Short mmCIF file of C-alpha atoms in Angstrom, two decimals:
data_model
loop_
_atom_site.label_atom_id
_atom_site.label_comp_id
_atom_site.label_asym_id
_atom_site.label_seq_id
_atom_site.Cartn_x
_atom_site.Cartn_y
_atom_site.Cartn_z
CA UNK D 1 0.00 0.00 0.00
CA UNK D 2 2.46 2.21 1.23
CA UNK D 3 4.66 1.56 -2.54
CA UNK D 4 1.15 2.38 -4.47
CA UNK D 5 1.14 5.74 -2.41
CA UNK D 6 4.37 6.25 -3.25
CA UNK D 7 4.10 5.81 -7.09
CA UNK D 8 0.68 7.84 -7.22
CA UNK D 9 2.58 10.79 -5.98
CA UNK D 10 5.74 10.33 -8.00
CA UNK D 11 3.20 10.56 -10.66
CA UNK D 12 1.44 13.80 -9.36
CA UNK D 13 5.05 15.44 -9.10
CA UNK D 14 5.87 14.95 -13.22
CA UNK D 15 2.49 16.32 -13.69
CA UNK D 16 3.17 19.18 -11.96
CA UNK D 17 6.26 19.51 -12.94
CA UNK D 18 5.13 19.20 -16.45
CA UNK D 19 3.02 21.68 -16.07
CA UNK D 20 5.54 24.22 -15.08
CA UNK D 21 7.42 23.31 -18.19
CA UNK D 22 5.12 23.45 -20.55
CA UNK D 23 2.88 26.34 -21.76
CA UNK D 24 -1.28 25.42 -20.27
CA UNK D 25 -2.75 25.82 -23.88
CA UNK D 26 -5.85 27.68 -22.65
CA UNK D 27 -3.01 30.42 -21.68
CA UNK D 28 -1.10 30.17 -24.92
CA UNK D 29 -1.59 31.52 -28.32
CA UNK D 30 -0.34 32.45 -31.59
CA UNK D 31 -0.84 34.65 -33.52
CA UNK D 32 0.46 37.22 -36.37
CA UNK D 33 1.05 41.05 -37.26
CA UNK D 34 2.42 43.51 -40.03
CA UNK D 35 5.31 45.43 -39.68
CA UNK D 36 4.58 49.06 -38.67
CA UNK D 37 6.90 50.46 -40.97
CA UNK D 38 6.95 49.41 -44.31
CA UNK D 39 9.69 50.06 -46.82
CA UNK D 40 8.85 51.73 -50.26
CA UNK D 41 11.50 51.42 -53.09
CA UNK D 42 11.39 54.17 -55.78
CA UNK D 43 12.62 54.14 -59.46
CA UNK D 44 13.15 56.92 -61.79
CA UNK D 45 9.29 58.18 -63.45
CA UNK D 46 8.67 59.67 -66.54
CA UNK D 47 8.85 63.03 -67.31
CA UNK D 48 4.57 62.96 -68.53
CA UNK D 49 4.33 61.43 -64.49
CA UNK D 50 6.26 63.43 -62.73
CA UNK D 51 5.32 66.99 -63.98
CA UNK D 52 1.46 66.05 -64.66
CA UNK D 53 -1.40 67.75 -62.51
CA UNK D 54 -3.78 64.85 -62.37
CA UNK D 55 -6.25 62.98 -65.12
CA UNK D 56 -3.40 62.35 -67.40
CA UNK D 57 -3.37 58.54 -66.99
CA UNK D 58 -3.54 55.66 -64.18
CA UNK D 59 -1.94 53.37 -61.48
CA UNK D 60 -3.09 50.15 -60.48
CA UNK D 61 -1.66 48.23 -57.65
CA UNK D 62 -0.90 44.42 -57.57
CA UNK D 63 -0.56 42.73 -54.00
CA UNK D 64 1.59 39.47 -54.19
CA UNK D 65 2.62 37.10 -51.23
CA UNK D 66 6.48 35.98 -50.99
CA UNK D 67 6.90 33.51 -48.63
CA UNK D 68 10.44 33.30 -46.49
CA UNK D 69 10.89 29.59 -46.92
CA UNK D 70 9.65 26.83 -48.18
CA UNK D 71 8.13 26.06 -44.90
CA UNK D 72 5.46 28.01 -43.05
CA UNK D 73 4.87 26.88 -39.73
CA UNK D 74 2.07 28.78 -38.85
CA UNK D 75 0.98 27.65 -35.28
CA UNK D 76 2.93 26.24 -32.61
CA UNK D 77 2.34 21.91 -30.94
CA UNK D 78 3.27 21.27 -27.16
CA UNK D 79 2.77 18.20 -25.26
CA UNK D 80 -0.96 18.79 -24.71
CA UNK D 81 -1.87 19.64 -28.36
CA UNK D 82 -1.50 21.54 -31.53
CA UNK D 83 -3.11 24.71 -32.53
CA UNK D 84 -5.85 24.84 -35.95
CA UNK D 85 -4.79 28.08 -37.15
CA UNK D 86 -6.74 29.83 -40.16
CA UNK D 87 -4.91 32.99 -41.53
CA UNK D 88 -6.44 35.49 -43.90
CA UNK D 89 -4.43 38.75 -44.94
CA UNK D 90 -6.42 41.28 -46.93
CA UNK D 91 -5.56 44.66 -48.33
CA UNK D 92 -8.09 47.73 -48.31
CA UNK D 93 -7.65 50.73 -50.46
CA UNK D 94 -9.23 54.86 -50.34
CA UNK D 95 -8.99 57.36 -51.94
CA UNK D 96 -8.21 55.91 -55.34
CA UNK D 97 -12.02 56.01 -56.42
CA UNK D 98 -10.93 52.17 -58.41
CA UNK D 99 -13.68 49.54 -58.72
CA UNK D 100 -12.64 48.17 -55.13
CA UNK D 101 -12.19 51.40 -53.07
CA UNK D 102 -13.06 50.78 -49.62
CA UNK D 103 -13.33 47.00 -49.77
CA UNK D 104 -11.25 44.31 -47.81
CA UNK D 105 -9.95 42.64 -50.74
CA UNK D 106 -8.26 39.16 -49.19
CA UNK D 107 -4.76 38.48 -51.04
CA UNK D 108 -3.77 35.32 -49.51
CA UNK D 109 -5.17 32.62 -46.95
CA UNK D 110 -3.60 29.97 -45.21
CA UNK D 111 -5.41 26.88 -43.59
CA UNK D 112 -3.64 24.94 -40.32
CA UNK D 113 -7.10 23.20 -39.67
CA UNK D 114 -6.02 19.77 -40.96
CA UNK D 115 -1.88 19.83 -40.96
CA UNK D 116 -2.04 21.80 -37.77
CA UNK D 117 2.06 22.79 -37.34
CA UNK D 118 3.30 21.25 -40.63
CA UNK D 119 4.36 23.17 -42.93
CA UNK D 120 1.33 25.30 -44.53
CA UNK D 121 0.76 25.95 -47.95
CA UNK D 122 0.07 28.86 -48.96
CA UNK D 123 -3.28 29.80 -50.80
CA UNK D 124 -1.96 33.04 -53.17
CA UNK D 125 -2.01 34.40 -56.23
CA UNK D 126 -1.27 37.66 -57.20
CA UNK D 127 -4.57 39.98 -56.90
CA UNK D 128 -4.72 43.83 -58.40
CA UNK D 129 -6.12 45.57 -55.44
CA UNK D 130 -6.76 48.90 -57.30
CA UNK D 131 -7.66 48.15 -60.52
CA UNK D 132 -6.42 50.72 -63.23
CA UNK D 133 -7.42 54.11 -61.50
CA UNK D 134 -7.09 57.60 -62.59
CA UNK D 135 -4.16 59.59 -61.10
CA UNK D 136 -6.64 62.25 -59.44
CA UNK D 137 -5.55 65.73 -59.77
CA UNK D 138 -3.36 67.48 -57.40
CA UNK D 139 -2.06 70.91 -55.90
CA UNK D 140 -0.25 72.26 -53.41
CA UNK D 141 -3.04 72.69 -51.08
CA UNK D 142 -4.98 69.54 -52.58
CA UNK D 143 -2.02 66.95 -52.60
CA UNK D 144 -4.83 63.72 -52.23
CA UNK D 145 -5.29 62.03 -49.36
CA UNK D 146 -4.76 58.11 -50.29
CA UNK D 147 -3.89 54.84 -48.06
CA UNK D 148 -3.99 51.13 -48.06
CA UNK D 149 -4.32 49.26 -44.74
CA UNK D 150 -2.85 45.75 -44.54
CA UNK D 151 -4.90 43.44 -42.49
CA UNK D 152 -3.77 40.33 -40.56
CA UNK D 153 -6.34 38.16 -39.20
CA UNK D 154 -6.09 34.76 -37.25
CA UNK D 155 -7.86 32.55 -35.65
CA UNK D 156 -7.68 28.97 -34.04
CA UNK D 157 -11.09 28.32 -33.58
CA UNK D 158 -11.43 24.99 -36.42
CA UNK D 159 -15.26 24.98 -35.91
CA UNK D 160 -15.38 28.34 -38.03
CA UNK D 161 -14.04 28.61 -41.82
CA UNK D 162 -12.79 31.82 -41.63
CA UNK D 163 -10.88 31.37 -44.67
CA UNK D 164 -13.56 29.64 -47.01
CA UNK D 165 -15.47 33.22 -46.06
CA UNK D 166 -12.31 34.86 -47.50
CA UNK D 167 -12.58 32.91 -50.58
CA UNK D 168 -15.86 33.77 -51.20
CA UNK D 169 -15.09 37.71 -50.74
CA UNK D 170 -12.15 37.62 -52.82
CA UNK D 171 -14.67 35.30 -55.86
CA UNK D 172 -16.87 38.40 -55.61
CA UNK D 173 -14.28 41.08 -56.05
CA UNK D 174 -12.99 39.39 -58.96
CA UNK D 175 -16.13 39.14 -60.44
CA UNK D 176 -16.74 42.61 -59.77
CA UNK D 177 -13.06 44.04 -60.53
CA UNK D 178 -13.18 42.27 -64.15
CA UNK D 179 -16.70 42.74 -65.13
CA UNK D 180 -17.26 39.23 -65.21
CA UNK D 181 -15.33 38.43 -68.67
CA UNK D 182 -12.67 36.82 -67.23
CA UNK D 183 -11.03 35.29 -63.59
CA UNK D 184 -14.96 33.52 -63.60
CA UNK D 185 -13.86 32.21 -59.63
CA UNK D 186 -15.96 29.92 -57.64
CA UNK D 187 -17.66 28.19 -61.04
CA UNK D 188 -19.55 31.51 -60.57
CA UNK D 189 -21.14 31.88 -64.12
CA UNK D 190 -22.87 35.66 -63.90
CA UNK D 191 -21.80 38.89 -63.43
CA UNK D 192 -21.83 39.91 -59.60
CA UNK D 193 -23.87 43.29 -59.29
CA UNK D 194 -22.14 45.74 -56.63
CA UNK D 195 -25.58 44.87 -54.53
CA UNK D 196 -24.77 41.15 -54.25
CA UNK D 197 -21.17 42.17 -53.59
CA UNK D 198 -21.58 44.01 -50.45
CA UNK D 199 -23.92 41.97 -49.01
CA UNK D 200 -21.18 38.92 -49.62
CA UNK D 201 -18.82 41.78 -48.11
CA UNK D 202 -21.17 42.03 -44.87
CA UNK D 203 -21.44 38.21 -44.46
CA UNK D 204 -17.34 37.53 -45.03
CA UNK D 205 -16.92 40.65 -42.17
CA UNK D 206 -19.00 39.48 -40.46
CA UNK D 207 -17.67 36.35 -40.52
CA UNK D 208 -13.98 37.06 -40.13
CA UNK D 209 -14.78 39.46 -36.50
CA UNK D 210 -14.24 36.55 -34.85
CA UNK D 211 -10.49 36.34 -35.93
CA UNK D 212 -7.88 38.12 -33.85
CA UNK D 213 -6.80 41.54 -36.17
CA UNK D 214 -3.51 43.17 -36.57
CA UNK D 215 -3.06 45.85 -39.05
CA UNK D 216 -0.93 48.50 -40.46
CA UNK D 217 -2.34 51.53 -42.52
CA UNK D 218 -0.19 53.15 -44.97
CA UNK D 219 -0.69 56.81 -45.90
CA UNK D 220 -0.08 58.24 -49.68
CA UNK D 221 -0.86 61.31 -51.62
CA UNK D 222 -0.45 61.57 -55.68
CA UNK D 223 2.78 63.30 -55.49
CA UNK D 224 4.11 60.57 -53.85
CA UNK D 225 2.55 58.12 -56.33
CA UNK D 226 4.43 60.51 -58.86
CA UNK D 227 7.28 60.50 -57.45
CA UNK D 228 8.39 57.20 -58.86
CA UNK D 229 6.93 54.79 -56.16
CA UNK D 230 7.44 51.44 -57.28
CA UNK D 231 7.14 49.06 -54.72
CA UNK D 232 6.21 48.79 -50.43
CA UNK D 233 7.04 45.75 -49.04
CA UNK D 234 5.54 44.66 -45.39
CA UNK D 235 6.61 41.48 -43.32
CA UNK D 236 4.38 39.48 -41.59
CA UNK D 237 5.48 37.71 -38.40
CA UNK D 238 4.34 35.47 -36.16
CA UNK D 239 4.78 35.53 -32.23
CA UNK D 240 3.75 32.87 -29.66
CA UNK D 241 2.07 34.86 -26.59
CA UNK D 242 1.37 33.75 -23.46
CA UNK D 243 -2.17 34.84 -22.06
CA UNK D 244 -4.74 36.61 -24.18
CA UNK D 245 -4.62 38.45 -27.71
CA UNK D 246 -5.05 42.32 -26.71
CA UNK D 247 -4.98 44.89 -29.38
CA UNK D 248 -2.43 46.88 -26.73
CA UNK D 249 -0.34 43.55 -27.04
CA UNK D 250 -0.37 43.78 -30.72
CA UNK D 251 0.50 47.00 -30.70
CA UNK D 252 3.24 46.81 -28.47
CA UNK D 253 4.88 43.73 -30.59
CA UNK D 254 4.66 45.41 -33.44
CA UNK D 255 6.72 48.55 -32.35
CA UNK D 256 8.91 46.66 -30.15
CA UNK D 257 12.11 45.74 -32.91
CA UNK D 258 13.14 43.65 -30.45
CA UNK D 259 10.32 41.24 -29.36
CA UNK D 260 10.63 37.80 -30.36
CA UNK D 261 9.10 36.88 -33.55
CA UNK D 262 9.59 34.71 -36.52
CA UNK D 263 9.21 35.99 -40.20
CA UNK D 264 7.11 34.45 -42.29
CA UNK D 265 6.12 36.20 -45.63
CA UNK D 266 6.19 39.45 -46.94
CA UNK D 267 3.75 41.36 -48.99
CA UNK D 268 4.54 43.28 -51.79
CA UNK D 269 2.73 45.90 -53.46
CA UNK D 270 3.74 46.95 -56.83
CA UNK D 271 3.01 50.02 -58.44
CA UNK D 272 2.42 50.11 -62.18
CA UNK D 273 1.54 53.70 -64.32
CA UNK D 274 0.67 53.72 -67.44
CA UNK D 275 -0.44 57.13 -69.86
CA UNK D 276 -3.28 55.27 -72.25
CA UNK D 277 -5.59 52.06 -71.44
CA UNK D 278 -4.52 50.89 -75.27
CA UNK D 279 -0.87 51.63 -75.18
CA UNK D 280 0.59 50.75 -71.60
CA UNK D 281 3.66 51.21 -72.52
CA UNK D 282 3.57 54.40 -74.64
CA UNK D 283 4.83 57.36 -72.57
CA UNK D 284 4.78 60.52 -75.49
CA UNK D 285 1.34 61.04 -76.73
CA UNK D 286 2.98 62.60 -79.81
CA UNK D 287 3.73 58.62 -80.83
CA UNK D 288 0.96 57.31 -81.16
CA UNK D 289 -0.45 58.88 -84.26
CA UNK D 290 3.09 58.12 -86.22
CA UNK D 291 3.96 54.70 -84.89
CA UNK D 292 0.68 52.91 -83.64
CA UNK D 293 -1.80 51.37 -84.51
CA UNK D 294 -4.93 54.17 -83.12
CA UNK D 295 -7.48 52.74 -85.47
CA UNK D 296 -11.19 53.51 -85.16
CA UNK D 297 -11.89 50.14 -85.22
CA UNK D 298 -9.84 48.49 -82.64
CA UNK D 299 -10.63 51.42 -80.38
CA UNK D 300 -14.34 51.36 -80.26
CA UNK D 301 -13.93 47.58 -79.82
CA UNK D 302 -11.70 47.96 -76.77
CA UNK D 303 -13.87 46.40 -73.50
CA UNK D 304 -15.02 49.33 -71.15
CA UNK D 305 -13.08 48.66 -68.03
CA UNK D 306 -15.04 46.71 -65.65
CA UNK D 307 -17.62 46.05 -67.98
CA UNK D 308 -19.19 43.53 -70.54
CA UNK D 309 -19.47 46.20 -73.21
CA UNK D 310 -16.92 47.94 -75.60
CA UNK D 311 -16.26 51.48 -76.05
CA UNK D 312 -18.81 51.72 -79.47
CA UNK D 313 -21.81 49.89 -77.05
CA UNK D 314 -21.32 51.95 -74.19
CA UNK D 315 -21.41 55.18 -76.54
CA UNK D 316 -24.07 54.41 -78.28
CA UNK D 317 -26.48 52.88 -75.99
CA UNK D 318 -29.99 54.62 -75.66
CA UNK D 319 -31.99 56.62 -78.27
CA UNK D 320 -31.45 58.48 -80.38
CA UNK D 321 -28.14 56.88 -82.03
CA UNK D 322 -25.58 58.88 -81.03
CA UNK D 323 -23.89 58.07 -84.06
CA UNK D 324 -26.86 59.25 -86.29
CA UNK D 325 -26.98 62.22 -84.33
CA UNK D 326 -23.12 62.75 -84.81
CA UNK D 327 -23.43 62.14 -88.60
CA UNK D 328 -23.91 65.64 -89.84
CA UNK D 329 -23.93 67.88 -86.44
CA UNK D 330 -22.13 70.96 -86.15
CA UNK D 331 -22.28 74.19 -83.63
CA UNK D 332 -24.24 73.57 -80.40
CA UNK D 333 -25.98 70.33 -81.67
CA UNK D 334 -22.15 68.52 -82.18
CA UNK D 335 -21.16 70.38 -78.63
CA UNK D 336 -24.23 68.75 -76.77
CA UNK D 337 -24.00 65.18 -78.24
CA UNK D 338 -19.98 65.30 -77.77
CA UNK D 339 -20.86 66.51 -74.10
CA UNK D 340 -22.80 63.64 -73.36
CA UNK D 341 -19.62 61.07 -74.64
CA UNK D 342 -17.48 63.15 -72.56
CA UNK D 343 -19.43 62.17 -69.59
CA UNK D 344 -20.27 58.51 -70.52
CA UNK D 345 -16.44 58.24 -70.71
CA UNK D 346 -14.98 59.71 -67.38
CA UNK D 347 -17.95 57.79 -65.89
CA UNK D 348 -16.13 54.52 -67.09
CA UNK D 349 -12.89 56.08 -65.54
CA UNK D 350 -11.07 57.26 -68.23
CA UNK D 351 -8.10 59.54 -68.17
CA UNK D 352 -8.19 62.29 -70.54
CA UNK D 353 -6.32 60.87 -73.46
CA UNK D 354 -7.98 57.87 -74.00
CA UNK D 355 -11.38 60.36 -73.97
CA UNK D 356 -9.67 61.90 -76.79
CA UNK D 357 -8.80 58.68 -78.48
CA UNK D 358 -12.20 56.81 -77.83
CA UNK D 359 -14.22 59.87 -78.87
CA UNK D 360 -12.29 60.97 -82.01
CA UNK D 361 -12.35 57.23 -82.75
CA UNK D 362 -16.34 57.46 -82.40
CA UNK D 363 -16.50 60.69 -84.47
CA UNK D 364 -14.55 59.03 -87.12
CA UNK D 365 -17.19 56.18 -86.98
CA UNK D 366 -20.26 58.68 -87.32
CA UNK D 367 -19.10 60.56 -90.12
CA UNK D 368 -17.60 58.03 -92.52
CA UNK D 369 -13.92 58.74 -92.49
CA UNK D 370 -11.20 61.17 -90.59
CA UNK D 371 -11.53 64.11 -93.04
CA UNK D 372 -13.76 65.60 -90.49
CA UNK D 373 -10.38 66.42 -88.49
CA UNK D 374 -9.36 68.44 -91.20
CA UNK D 375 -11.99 71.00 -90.42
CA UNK D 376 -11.43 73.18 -87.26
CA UNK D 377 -14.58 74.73 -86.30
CA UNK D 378 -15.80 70.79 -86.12
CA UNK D 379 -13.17 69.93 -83.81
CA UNK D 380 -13.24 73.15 -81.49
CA UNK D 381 -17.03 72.24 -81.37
CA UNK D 382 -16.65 68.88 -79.72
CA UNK D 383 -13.19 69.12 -77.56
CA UNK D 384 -13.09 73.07 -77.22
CA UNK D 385 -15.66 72.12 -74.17
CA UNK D 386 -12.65 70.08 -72.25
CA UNK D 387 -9.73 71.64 -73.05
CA UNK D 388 -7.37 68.89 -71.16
CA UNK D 389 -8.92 66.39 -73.51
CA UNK D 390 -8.24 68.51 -76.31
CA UNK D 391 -4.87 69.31 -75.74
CA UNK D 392 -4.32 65.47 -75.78
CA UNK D 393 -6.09 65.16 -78.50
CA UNK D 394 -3.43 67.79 -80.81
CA UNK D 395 -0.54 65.78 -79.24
CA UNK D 396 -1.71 62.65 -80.49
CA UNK D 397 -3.10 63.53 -84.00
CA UNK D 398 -1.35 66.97 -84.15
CA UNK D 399 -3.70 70.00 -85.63
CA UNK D 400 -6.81 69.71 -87.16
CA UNK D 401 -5.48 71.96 -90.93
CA UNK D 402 -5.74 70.35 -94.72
CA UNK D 403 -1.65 70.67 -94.66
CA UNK D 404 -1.44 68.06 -91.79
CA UNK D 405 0.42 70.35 -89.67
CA UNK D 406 3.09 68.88 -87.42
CA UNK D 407 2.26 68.51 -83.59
CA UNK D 408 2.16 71.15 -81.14
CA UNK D 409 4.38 71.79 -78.12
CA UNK D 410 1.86 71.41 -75.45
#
């Protein structure tokens, strides 16, 4: 009796000893945070970039995921068990007025429910998170007031898919983002109105509260956009934490450069600007007309941005034809009709030379041929109204005279 009493409490001693060894799991957790200060890399922009005032062509932004290693161990395993970790990271933009301003757009996921601390894999492709916006104008009292928050969310509760939520959101965006022509995600097979997207915004947020959130917001303005900015890059780490996930906790790890913490993944964001929708890489408007290809026909065409229709559709839709109405207008009559494409076209969110492209293009379409262009009380009708657009406009195709003079300094 008195050996059984003996081996019952050698047994009660490794327990307890045990249990000062080893982390109680109820006490433990992981979890994971941005760095506070990102790092931006800058190259060398183009002259039409740097000096231009705003509406002169667009940036979109692609988020990618770049893992450390070849191994992400996202949640740490003791002797009493292993933690189920779900991971979502999702990038928000303002200010940008894109397709997807002000919308959690998730950019990568990663799910621990079934490998628990093996090596994850992770669930990422690259995602544009502003898709092909105007550069807004600017000034020194109006320099723009843009960010992008990166958001870190995790969770070990397995009972909830958190990321499958994510999924869903990010299915929705795309859908959204492309117009539903292309990126068809989720066997999806219609075009998501921006109705049916929020409320699959609402459910995913709703959804995704539940997760632990740690998140670093990132303030812009257009002349820094102009200034060249090519690429921010922000780690993600993970820490192990004893006790309870505080937002004061987060905080404090993620402005502590010395707290212990293991790095993950990084995400990049890449900045790409571009002067015309049809010519990415064409940087001197005065180009176009000699070396490219500007025909009516592949303009009009074009797909609208966003949308299922081209640029002939979306100018012509409702009654009467604008075309038929275009076919012999002049004076106020031209002015009014070309008003009306004018506004059909910034509402698609185009910059002011691919107005002048698109609506010369359509102009060329109503009346036959180009030799309309030749005349110059046609042309002041039309584009004297926006005189950014038409100063694009005599770069590209130079001035409207039967000599075919050469193009203005502008």
């Amino acid at each position: 009796m008195h050996d059984a009493r003996s081996m019952i409490s050698g047994y009660r001693w490794a327990l307890l000893c045990l249990s000062l060894v080893l982390p109680i799991p109820s006490l433990a957790g992981t979890f994971f945070f941005p760095e506070m200060h990102p790092t931006q890399t800058r190259a060398d922009p183009p002259s039409w970039l740097k000096d231009g005032t705003g509406n002169d062509g667009y940036v979109s932004i692609t988020s990618e995921v770049v893992p450390v290693g070849s191994c992400a161990r996202l949640a740490s395993s003791n002797f009493w068990s292993s933690e189920k970790v779900q991971l979502v990271l999702s990038i928000s933009s303002s200010g940008f007025k894109s397709r997807l301003d002000q919308m959690d757009i998730p950019v990568a996921t990663f799910d621990g429910r079934e490998n628990n601390a093996e090596c994850a894999s992770l669930s990422s492709t690259p995602v544009q998170v502003v898709p092909m916006a105007v550069l807004g104008v600017r000034s020194l009292f109006n320099p723009g007031r843009l960010s992008l928050t990166v958001n870190v969310r995790s969770a070990s509760d397995s009972s909830s898919d958190f990321v499958g939520s994510a999924k869903l959101l990010l299915g929705a965006a795309t859908l959204v983002a492309t117009g539903g022509t292309s990126a068809l995600v989720g066997g999806a097979s219609a075009v998501v109105g921006n109705s049916v997207l929020a409320d699959t915004e609402a459910r995913a947020n709703k959804m995704m509260k539940g997760m632990t959130d740690a998140r670093v917001p990132i303030s812009l303005s257009w002349s820094d956009l102009r200034r060249g900015l090519h690429t921010i890059e922000i780690p993600v780490y993970r820490a192990d934490q004893i006790g309870s996930v505080s937002d004061k906790k987060i905080q404090q790890l993620q402005s502590d450069p010395a707290a212990e913490k293991i790095h993950l993944f990084t995400i990049r964001l890449d900045f790409a600007f571009s002067r015309t929708l049809f010519y990415p890489a064409a940087e001197d408007l005065s180009h176009l007309g000699v070396r490219e290809n500007i025909s009516a026909e592949r303009i009009l065409n074009h797909a609208v941005p966003g949308a299922r229709e081209n640029f002939m559709q979306l100018l012509n839709s409702g009654a009467p034809s604008q075309l038929r109405i275009l076919s012999n207008a002049t004076g106020k009559e031209l002015t009014q009709a070309c008003s009306l494409g004018f506004e059909k076209l910034r509402g698609a969110g185009l910059a002011n030379p691919d107005i002048a492209l698109v609506m010369k293009s359509f102009m060329d379409e109503a009346r036959g041929n180009t030799s309309w262009y030749q005349d110059a009380e046609l042309v002041t009708s039309c584009f004297g109204q926006a005189p950014k657009v038409e100063s694009a406009l005599l770069l590209i195709y130079g001035k409207p005279s039967p000599s075919g003079a050469s193009t203005p300094e502008i």
